[in-house]
XYZ file of C-alpha atoms in Angstrom:
697
model
C 91.317 102.301 116.505
C 91.986 99.769 119.329
C 89.124 97.922 120.195
C 88.141 98.508 124.187
C 88.546 95.363 126.537
C 86.808 93.973 129.702
C 88.570 92.043 132.488
C 86.860 88.426 133.327
C 86.783 86.287 136.229
C 86.100 82.834 136.166
C 85.542 80.228 139.115
C 84.572 76.602 138.247
C 84.448 72.903 140.069
C 87.606 71.032 138.928
C 85.745 68.468 137.551
C 83.878 69.902 134.856
C 87.384 71.968 134.005
C 87.960 70.814 130.918
C 84.840 70.648 129.361
C 84.591 74.513 130.465
C 87.434 74.860 129.058
C 86.818 73.597 125.617
C 83.982 74.926 125.808
C 86.181 78.878 125.674
C 87.851 77.682 123.231
C 85.428 76.822 120.838
C 83.752 80.769 121.584
C 87.405 81.917 120.981
C 87.222 85.084 122.571
C 89.349 84.297 125.985
C 92.711 86.138 126.136
C 93.921 84.187 129.085
C 95.938 86.224 131.899
C 98.358 83.637 133.555
C 97.486 84.293 137.508
C 100.764 83.302 140.032
C 100.177 84.196 144.098
C 97.688 83.564 146.527
C 96.988 80.643 148.690
C 95.839 78.302 145.556
C 98.328 75.991 143.443
C 99.805 77.648 140.150
C 102.301 77.301 137.777
C 103.345 74.317 136.751
C 101.078 71.011 137.070
C 101.961 67.549 139.505
C 100.470 64.043 139.759
C 98.481 62.985 137.435
C 97.989 66.190 135.203
C 101.402 66.582 135.013
C 101.473 62.831 133.475
C 98.560 63.864 130.835
C 99.639 66.661 129.666
C 102.984 65.077 128.800
C 102.072 62.046 126.945
C 99.896 64.116 124.713
C 102.856 66.649 123.913
C 104.806 63.430 123.328
C 102.230 62.386 121.003
C 101.697 66.140 119.304
C 105.850 66.350 118.771
C 105.729 62.911 116.900
C 102.766 63.780 114.974
C 104.510 67.443 114.138
C 108.334 65.675 113.369
C 106.355 62.922 110.739
C 103.660 65.997 109.304
C 107.482 67.455 108.778
C 109.287 64.851 107.127
C 106.087 64.715 105.592
C 106.385 68.114 103.532
C 103.036 68.796 102.394
C 100.692 71.662 103.113
C 97.172 70.987 104.734
C 95.033 68.862 103.198
C 90.977 68.966 102.851
C 89.589 68.330 106.527
C 88.801 65.049 107.709
C 86.874 62.780 110.165
C 89.080 63.049 113.772
C 89.158 59.246 114.735
C 87.794 58.378 118.127
C 90.681 59.383 120.890
C 91.697 55.900 122.050
C 92.745 56.013 118.058
C 95.045 58.753 118.010
C 98.245 56.807 119.045
C 97.998 54.356 116.607
C 96.720 56.989 113.502
C 100.007 58.283 113.827
C 101.961 55.630 114.208
C 101.110 54.032 111.588
C 102.291 56.907 109.847
C 105.193 57.721 111.585
C 106.978 54.454 110.805
C 106.880 53.970 107.412
C 107.417 58.486 107.041
C 110.851 58.310 109.119
C 111.845 55.376 107.088
C 111.226 57.393 104.098
C 112.982 59.913 105.030
C 116.137 58.688 106.492
C 116.624 56.347 102.773
C 115.846 60.459 100.975
C 118.534 61.747 103.270
C 121.081 58.575 102.510
C 119.505 59.639 98.844
C 120.699 63.208 98.822
C 123.815 62.959 101.090
C 125.742 60.144 98.328
C 123.950 63.132 95.273
C 125.700 65.853 97.302
C 128.774 63.326 97.795
C 128.564 62.667 93.717
C 128.437 66.367 93.471
C 131.927 67.834 95.101
C 134.117 64.188 94.173
C 132.287 62.190 91.482
C 134.772 63.856 89.004
C 138.144 63.934 90.951
C 137.566 60.052 92.496
C 136.624 59.230 89.038
C 140.037 61.024 87.513
C 142.594 59.050 90.442
C 140.318 55.149 90.231
C 142.103 55.510 86.304
C 144.972 56.725 88.284
C 145.713 54.159 90.285
C 145.559 51.648 87.214
C 144.440 48.422 89.479
C 146.260 49.574 92.260
C 143.761 50.225 94.928
C 143.440 46.556 94.875
C 147.152 45.991 96.012
C 147.775 43.725 99.115
C 150.897 45.401 100.194
C 150.494 48.936 97.693
C 148.667 52.065 99.658
C 147.432 54.795 97.982
C 147.316 57.948 99.261
C 145.414 60.554 97.030
C 145.144 64.730 97.810
C 143.558 67.539 95.885
C 146.053 70.607 94.564
C 144.895 73.954 94.114
C 145.906 76.003 91.106
C 148.645 78.314 93.889
C 149.883 74.588 95.342
C 153.306 73.760 94.481
C 153.535 70.083 92.990
C 157.827 70.974 93.576
C 157.668 71.137 96.758
C 155.399 67.665 97.280
C 157.775 65.776 94.550
C 160.792 67.278 97.717
C 159.361 65.814 100.517
C 158.940 62.812 99.062
C 161.975 62.017 98.299
C 163.020 63.264 101.310
C 160.994 60.273 102.813
C 160.855 57.744 101.083
C 163.830 58.015 98.148
C 163.238 55.884 94.651
C 159.907 54.170 97.364
C 156.951 55.553 96.314
C 154.974 56.541 93.080
C 153.618 59.841 91.731
C 150.804 60.456 89.402
C 148.466 64.201 88.946
C 145.521 64.833 86.950
C 143.633 68.301 86.466
C 140.234 68.528 86.887
C 138.111 71.736 86.403
C 140.218 74.113 88.637
C 142.249 72.264 90.792
C 143.592 69.029 90.267
C 144.230 65.834 91.786
C 146.544 63.325 92.645
C 147.797 60.066 93.525
C 151.154 59.278 95.807
C 151.697 55.055 95.824
C 153.477 53.194 98.170
C 153.998 50.966 100.214
C 151.499 49.511 103.180
C 154.326 50.349 105.568
C 155.010 53.555 104.367
C 151.856 55.172 104.346
C 152.169 57.468 107.443
C 155.258 57.992 106.031
C 153.631 59.725 102.657
C 150.869 61.798 104.860
C 153.545 62.696 106.880
C 155.492 64.177 103.094
C 151.927 66.078 102.557
C 151.927 67.837 105.082
C 155.150 69.136 104.877
C 153.808 71.513 102.676
C 150.500 71.692 104.062
C 148.544 69.226 102.162
C 146.171 67.028 103.338
C 144.970 62.946 102.524
C 141.567 63.557 100.627
C 138.869 61.561 102.196
C 135.713 61.032 100.712
C 132.809 61.132 103.262
C 130.474 58.892 104.514
C 130.636 55.191 103.671
C 132.621 56.067 100.330
C 135.542 56.021 102.913
C 137.408 53.292 102.375
C 136.239 51.750 99.902
C 138.408 51.210 96.861
C 138.596 54.148 94.509
C 137.497 52.028 91.619
C 134.461 50.795 93.650
C 133.712 54.159 94.631
C 134.016 55.850 90.961
C 132.048 52.367 90.335
C 129.144 53.676 92.943
C 129.756 57.450 92.079
C 128.735 56.542 88.927
C 125.606 54.668 89.508
C 124.283 57.558 91.987
C 125.119 60.153 88.882
C 122.689 57.491 86.667
C 120.184 56.717 88.555
C 119.682 58.895 91.426
C 117.554 62.077 90.657
C 115.432 58.952 89.453
C 115.257 56.826 92.438
C 114.783 60.888 94.575
C 111.916 61.681 91.378
C 110.041 57.852 92.937
C 110.827 58.327 96.319
C 108.951 61.543 96.119
C 106.372 59.673 94.821
C 106.334 57.344 98.146
C 106.370 60.811 100.386
C 103.428 61.882 98.135
C 102.137 59.340 98.012
C 102.987 58.568 102.514
C 101.449 62.138 102.582
C 97.778 61.782 100.351
C 96.718 58.308 102.916
C 98.052 59.421 106.597
C 98.106 63.652 106.313
C 94.279 63.941 106.321
C 94.189 62.284 109.225
C 97.661 62.880 111.120
C 96.625 66.699 110.879
C 93.371 66.160 112.303
C 95.151 63.921 115.233
C 98.099 66.726 115.103
C 94.712 70.098 115.463
C 93.116 67.690 118.813
C 96.545 66.579 120.115
C 97.082 70.758 120.183
C 93.552 71.479 121.077
C 94.621 68.991 124.434
C 97.744 70.514 124.869
C 96.351 73.801 125.154
C 94.019 72.695 128.163
C 96.651 71.514 130.672
C 98.246 75.183 129.173
C 95.047 76.914 130.679
C 95.166 74.229 134.238
C 98.962 75.644 134.425
C 98.264 79.568 133.917
C 95.548 79.144 135.860
C 94.455 79.035 140.152
C 93.825 75.519 141.709
C 92.703 73.932 144.522
C 91.719 70.058 145.373
C 87.835 71.349 144.102
C 88.177 74.291 141.942
C 89.690 75.687 139.193
C 90.358 79.684 138.636
C 90.718 82.014 135.655
C 91.133 84.906 134.357
C 91.571 87.440 131.199
C 90.793 89.220 129.168
C 88.202 90.037 126.219
C 86.624 93.126 123.621
C 84.016 94.339 124.697
C 82.089 93.373 122.103
C 82.837 89.757 122.100
C 81.905 89.264 125.768
C 78.057 87.759 124.279
C 80.079 85.145 122.435
C 81.830 84.027 126.822
C 78.163 85.061 128.106
C 76.456 81.712 125.346
C 79.425 79.676 125.911
C 79.629 79.599 130.002
C 75.771 80.171 130.364
C 75.131 76.431 129.898
C 77.070 75.754 132.421
C 74.239 77.212 134.554
C 75.675 77.183 138.378
C 78.629 75.160 137.810
C 80.661 78.380 136.622
C 80.800 81.440 138.159
C 82.613 84.458 136.341
C 82.940 87.844 137.013
C 83.218 91.207 134.204
C 84.653 94.476 135.118
C 86.509 97.138 133.628
C 90.137 97.354 132.553
C 92.743 99.535 134.184
C 94.589 100.657 131.416
C 96.054 103.378 133.434
C 98.164 100.632 136.213
C 97.170 97.128 133.759
C 100.159 96.074 131.539
C 99.101 92.947 130.454
C 96.060 93.990 128.293
C 95.969 92.381 125.470
C 95.389 94.830 122.053
C 93.370 93.925 119.125
C 93.140 96.643 116.477
C 89.073 97.305 115.600
C 89.208 99.073 111.870
C 87.115 99.969 108.850
C 87.706 98.067 105.680
C 89.298 100.727 103.867
C 91.972 101.046 106.571
C 91.849 97.149 107.499
C 94.403 95.972 105.122
C 97.170 98.433 105.839
C 97.337 97.026 109.292
C 99.850 94.670 107.396
C 102.150 97.750 107.617
C 101.461 98.399 110.791
C 102.942 94.398 111.140
C 106.392 96.208 110.877
C 106.492 97.794 114.074
C 105.275 96.917 117.583
C 101.545 97.233 118.135
C 100.567 100.265 120.093
C 99.621 100.623 124.684
C 96.229 99.728 125.350
C 94.743 103.139 126.029
C 96.585 105.358 124.210
C 96.471 105.913 120.010
C 96.118 103.836 116.700
C 97.822 104.828 114.369
C 96.911 103.177 111.563
C 94.665 104.759 109.663
C 97.150 108.406 109.621
C 99.822 105.351 107.635
C 96.437 104.525 105.677
C 95.709 108.675 104.105
C 99.476 109.089 104.312
C 101.902 106.181 103.459
C 99.859 105.768 99.965
C 99.923 109.961 99.261
C 103.752 109.990 100.223
C 104.936 107.423 98.100
C 102.514 108.156 94.949
C 103.957 111.920 95.808
C 107.948 110.050 95.412
C 106.646 107.807 92.329
C 104.153 110.288 90.780
C 104.333 108.995 87.449
C 101.719 107.325 85.344
C 103.051 104.104 83.661
C 104.678 103.441 87.199
C 101.447 103.916 89.023
C 99.920 101.368 86.060
C 102.799 98.966 86.739
C 102.490 98.934 90.405
C 98.661 98.423 89.281
C 99.134 95.674 87.376
C 101.306 94.127 90.339
C 98.381 94.857 92.744
C 95.952 92.847 90.480
C 97.597 89.973 90.138
C 97.958 90.102 94.010
C 94.788 90.036 94.507
C 93.895 87.591 91.473
C 95.919 85.002 93.354
C 93.820 85.902 96.477
C 90.357 85.434 95.522
C 91.924 81.800 93.602
C 92.752 81.159 97.382
C 96.610 80.384 95.989
C 98.846 81.942 98.766
C 102.557 82.848 97.261
C 105.497 80.716 98.249
C 109.166 82.430 98.100
C 111.092 79.738 98.784
C 113.843 82.370 98.334
C 113.450 84.039 101.279
C 112.394 80.514 102.948
C 108.941 82.609 103.089
C 105.395 81.788 102.339
C 102.151 84.462 102.165
C 99.093 83.362 102.843
C 96.060 84.692 100.591
C 94.502 86.253 103.332
C 98.161 88.411 103.958
C 98.172 88.657 98.952
C 94.893 90.405 100.191
C 95.527 92.431 102.214
C 99.093 93.612 100.166
C 97.106 93.589 96.884
C 94.683 96.135 98.437
C 97.007 98.691 100.167
C 99.978 97.868 96.495
C 96.376 98.933 94.649
C 95.698 102.601 96.868
C 99.075 103.328 95.892
C 99.138 102.834 92.621
C 96.205 105.219 92.918
C 97.962 107.567 94.325
C 101.260 107.332 91.903
C 98.699 107.610 88.739
C 96.891 110.399 90.303
C 100.099 112.594 90.937
C 101.699 111.480 88.007
C 98.450 113.300 85.470
C 99.797 116.353 87.770
C 103.508 116.461 87.424
C 103.615 115.385 83.732
C 104.711 112.116 83.997
C 104.919 109.684 82.478
C 107.226 106.434 82.162
C 109.522 110.288 82.809
C 109.322 112.113 80.045
C 107.495 109.874 77.696
C 104.456 111.661 78.147
C 105.723 115.072 76.442
C 107.802 113.120 73.254
C 104.681 112.001 72.582
C 102.790 115.104 73.102
C 100.391 113.766 76.397
C 101.752 116.158 79.017
C 103.633 120.157 77.820
C 104.576 122.311 80.631
C 102.521 125.370 79.764
C 104.285 129.262 81.880
C 100.970 131.325 81.567
C 99.359 128.603 83.947
C 101.840 127.619 86.286
C 102.806 131.393 86.767
C 98.971 132.288 87.558
C 99.015 128.510 89.421
C 101.636 129.816 91.527
C 103.176 133.073 90.963
C 101.605 134.053 94.712
C 104.759 131.691 95.521
C 107.395 134.498 93.874
C 108.022 132.544 91.180
C 108.099 133.501 87.322
C 107.449 130.478 85.010
C 109.723 132.024 81.496
C 107.717 131.909 78.530
C 108.274 130.002 75.329
C 109.663 132.729 73.874
C 111.663 133.316 76.677
C 112.901 129.964 77.411
C 116.524 129.391 77.315
C 115.625 125.609 78.995
C 115.762 123.435 76.529
C 113.348 120.970 77.632
C 111.176 123.951 79.074
C 110.969 125.414 75.227
C 109.796 122.256 73.639
C 107.363 121.031 75.868
C 105.199 124.490 76.203
C 102.146 124.852 74.428
C 103.088 121.351 72.635
C 99.915 118.944 74.023
C 96.691 117.286 75.415
C 97.035 117.480 79.316
C 99.158 121.150 80.557
C 101.529 119.938 84.171
C 100.687 121.616 86.891
C 102.697 120.301 89.511
C 106.179 120.713 87.295
C 108.985 119.128 89.534
C 110.885 119.082 86.625
C 111.531 122.031 86.038
C 114.060 122.525 88.503
C 115.343 126.107 87.581
C 112.175 127.637 89.064
C 109.926 125.660 90.672
C 112.259 124.100 93.013
C 111.373 125.602 96.460
C 107.900 124.780 95.452
C 108.293 121.278 95.810
C 110.242 121.406 98.746
C 108.501 123.968 100.697
C 105.191 121.445 99.679
C 107.095 118.497 100.978
C 107.954 120.452 104.529
C 104.320 121.257 104.415
C 103.974 117.471 105.978
C 106.826 117.921 108.143
C 105.128 120.686 109.915
C 101.598 119.034 109.930
C 102.570 116.061 111.333
C 105.586 116.950 113.228
C 102.525 119.522 115.072
C 100.633 116.424 115.618
C 102.456 114.173 117.036
C 103.812 116.565 119.967
C 99.534 117.801 120.385
C 99.124 113.836 120.163
C 101.665 113.606 123.137
C 99.775 116.338 125.271
C 97.022 114.884 124.051
C 97.685 111.462 125.907
C 99.307 112.799 128.512
C 95.951 114.863 129.450
C 93.595 111.237 128.968
C 96.105 109.176 131.698
C 96.029 112.658 134.169
C 100.889 112.544 133.467
C 101.836 116.079 133.807
C 104.822 115.688 133.162
C 104.293 114.294 129.227
C 101.777 116.634 129.157
C 104.020 119.565 129.720
C 106.399 117.741 127.932
C 104.385 118.175 124.644
C 103.812 121.364 125.254
C 106.895 122.966 125.592
C 107.866 120.954 122.375
C 104.768 121.350 120.603
C 104.667 125.059 121.108
C 109.061 125.523 120.702
C 108.188 123.651 117.163
C 105.756 125.748 116.139
C 107.966 128.936 117.030
C 110.754 127.459 114.746
C 108.161 127.055 112.742
C 107.233 131.130 112.482
C 110.789 132.070 112.330
C 112.046 130.508 109.451
C 108.817 131.595 107.646
C 108.538 135.204 108.822
C 112.702 135.565 108.717
C 112.291 133.848 104.902
C 114.797 130.988 106.218
C 117.136 132.615 108.138
C 117.496 135.541 105.692
C 115.788 138.426 107.314
C 116.618 138.396 110.316
C 115.894 141.648 111.253
C 111.955 140.633 111.182
C 112.497 139.983 115.416
C 111.475 143.315 116.056
C 108.600 143.949 113.276
C 106.146 143.051 115.647
C 103.418 144.100 112.998
C 103.906 140.909 112.114
C 101.642 137.614 113.128
C 103.950 135.038 112.427
C 106.583 137.238 115.435
C 104.170 137.541 117.601
C 103.312 133.834 117.131
C 106.928 133.010 117.554
C 107.406 134.183 121.080
C 104.440 132.850 122.447
C 105.440 129.654 121.012
C 108.469 130.049 122.726
C 107.911 131.180 126.272
C 104.981 128.054 126.245
C 108.294 125.809 125.640
C 110.332 127.689 128.642
C 106.955 127.412 130.709
C 106.929 123.602 130.091
C 110.827 123.121 129.697
C 110.782 124.045 133.869
C 108.159 122.379 134.689
C 109.674 119.431 133.744
C 113.062 120.477 134.314
C 114.121 117.614 136.607
C 113.233 114.827 134.078
C 114.301 116.485 130.923
C 117.401 118.753 131.605
C 117.673 118.636 127.363
C 114.233 119.068 126.381
C 116.304 122.117 123.616
C 118.322 119.631 122.541
C 115.736 117.794 121.040
C 114.249 120.555 120.345
C 116.759 121.413 117.272
C 116.322 117.749 116.930
C 112.306 117.756 116.351
C 113.106 121.123 113.675
C 115.580 118.699 112.436
C 112.554 116.179 112.026
C 110.325 118.895 110.352
C 112.947 118.980 107.643
C 113.361 115.022 107.361
C 110.521 115.838 104.692
C 111.756 117.082 102.288
C 113.317 113.487 101.521
C 109.223 113.744 99.995
C 110.761 115.772 97.252
C 114.030 115.009 97.171
C 114.321 111.145 96.275
C 110.891 111.718 94.408
C 112.912 114.269 91.936
C 116.010 112.014 91.758
C 113.416 108.844 90.917
C 111.919 111.403 88.289
C 115.087 112.521 86.585
C 116.289 108.937 86.182
C 112.966 108.010 84.655
C 113.629 111.047 82.307
C 116.857 110.339 81.664
C 115.687 106.743 80.533
C 112.641 107.791 78.505
C 114.984 110.275 76.610
C 117.911 107.896 76.265
C 115.428 105.915 74.219
C 113.423 108.617 72.791
C 117.302 109.730 71.585
C 117.571 106.418 70.077
C 114.638 106.539 68.150
C 115.411 110.027 66.299
C 118.658 109.558 65.103
C 118.531 105.658 63.875
C 115.522 105.142 62.154
C 113.104 102.190 62.386
C 115.845 100.021 64.014
C 116.246 102.304 66.390
C 113.017 103.032 67.001
C 113.603 99.326 68.167
C 116.044 99.997 69.753
C 114.759 102.943 71.815
C 111.864 101.062 73.463
C 113.976 97.733 74.609
C 116.936 100.437 75.965
C 114.420 102.573 77.486
C 111.870 99.781 78.581
C 115.200 97.977 80.144
C 116.952 100.855 82.157
C 113.254 102.351 83.290
C 113.481 98.400 85.098
C 116.361 98.671 86.199
C 116.153 102.390 87.526
C 112.646 100.808 89.430
C 113.844 97.484 90.612
C 117.098 99.436 91.947
C 114.894 102.481 94.026
C 111.554 100.879 94.297
C 112.388 99.891 98.813
C 113.824 102.956 98.906
C 110.394 104.888 97.858
C 108.614 102.296 100.076
C 110.923 103.023 103.188
C 111.203 106.989 103.548
C 107.670 107.388 103.339
C 107.640 104.484 106.219
C 110.338 106.130 107.830
C 108.722 109.601 108.345
C 105.796 107.373 110.338
C 107.611 105.381 112.492
C 110.129 108.304 113.455
C 109.431 111.507 112.531
C 105.452 111.127 112.895
C 105.014 108.340 115.502
C 108.022 109.289 117.822
C 106.708 112.626 119.425
C 102.921 110.407 120.486
C 105.002 108.198 122.371
C 103.771 104.979 120.538
C 107.383 103.732 120.056
C 108.782 104.458 123.802
C 105.421 101.306 124.833
C 103.228 98.903 123.866
C 101.433 95.633 125.264
C 100.731 92.585 124.037
C 98.551 91.333 121.049
C 95.442 90.436 121.546
C 96.086 86.505 120.900
C 92.453 84.007 122.168
C 92.094 80.991 123.277
C 91.411 78.677 120.434
C 89.995 75.739 118.819
C 92.059 73.880 116.046
C 90.163 71.374 115.084
C 86.482 71.066 114.191
C 83.977 71.746 118.084
C 81.867 68.132 116.011
C 85.165 66.923 116.226
C 86.292 67.178 119.458
C 82.427 66.092 120.579
C 83.235 62.977 118.375
C 86.198 62.316 120.043
C 85.671 62.985 123.977
C 82.845 60.295 124.018
C 85.076 57.209 122.734
């Protein structure tokens, strides 16, 4: 649900403003909203306030850059030095850290140069034969690609310098390096000859440019031999600096951020000569915390609380407040924008249906157990307060997020295992091969015969898979989606029922929100499309998906009567909003397609089941045909294929349920059309006790 908000206006004497803002930081509940216009000053600070802000921001930037160069995670909390010592703490760390960073950068540049040019330079040094130190001769190195023609270069050199040059080449890797020796006065002529055949002089980077080839080769050899050890030593020096300066540096950095935040609050407030006014929002259940924070100032602070205008105020922030089961699914909601304040929070719907849809698609006990192990691994890291460093993606997942991801993964795994029992799938058909599951046609007919399907008996079965599996296991399969010869329509309609539910539900929410906000246009739009989609659904069932249009005149069929009522509601609603939505009939057809989109649950799940079946059948056949070696080979091949198939299709199995919620369900509600800012209260980074010691210097 969306946590109800209250709006607050606070007025305070200017001389007490820093203490009041600090108290608000300690409370951590007030989401500030800028004040613009009016008789008081707003916007950028001026005078001494502006200079103080620039000084704090300069020192904060210095601390931030030093921490970045240290490259260390946050250490254990440390006492905050007195405010007068902050600059000394930052500069005391910044100078050695900056010097070390420059040394590490230079070393890395040398290592990169050695990796890129080392072999080529060593080959050129051998070709030079000591001529690189000659005062009369010049050496021009170049690089030849496999497609370059050395004969063209020799022709260009003969034309420019007949009998006044020497050319030598050597193969290095897939390319060749070459060297042209000539008189110093002919250096430009050699370069011109290289240019005519689309070659250029090989120039070394940085400090190696201009060195004789033999010296450059010797230096690159030294880097190759000692570079890794030198890099390790510099890394140890950086770690030592992080241990020495990191705790105090982080403490000062957090305190500086808090001071800059005080300046930011003043900048978004209304300021007079002797007073300052702030406005913002806070959750209704956090009002006592605000009152406690401001109550200590007595008559020095005046504030007023009142309800928010959710119909017209666009700046009301949103904080989601859900129970312990739904709350972890807010990490899934993070893929979408926040709902607009005063509307509908779909987190609990996603918490219910997203793992259910995923479980229906996977529907495999073996795959579900793998997801369960992964979820438990995530929860284990979270319990140990460990994050997950995904450096190859440039990301780091903190422990709190891992805890939510682990919970969500375990719920998805539980639904996958449950549906695996219903479909009788354990790594595809491995469960049937092991006689754990079997298809009993009599049971299937008794459960699903009312839909018109008829599963063949064991004796009459022509399908080899059905014949081999019937009456041959411990647990009967009650939802045999792999029996495509007779069960596909049942599984398809079962998936479409979710589409019927969610699309109609979405338009029902649209109606409810329109009534709540007294928006006649959206109310009639919702009524029109709810009636139209309902009518299309009734028509599909009454005519058996268009096979019997003669039912249109069968008024004894209640579905036909409901169909006409739905179309009538659509026409009435369209007439009421035709000025705003003239193409509503086209939208109706689109919404009919939205219902059909839920066939993805059936289609993607069936493809997943067929691929898993092929993997297990292949491994089992190897075991049956080759003997003991075949068993080992079958296990290895089957496991590898299962892993490959799961890795290849997993993203689709997650994305499809998400898409159904983001598009087919949430579009009718209006969720994707409007949003509100996230609740981001003013908070203190440094401990309150440290703040006191810092201010009382």
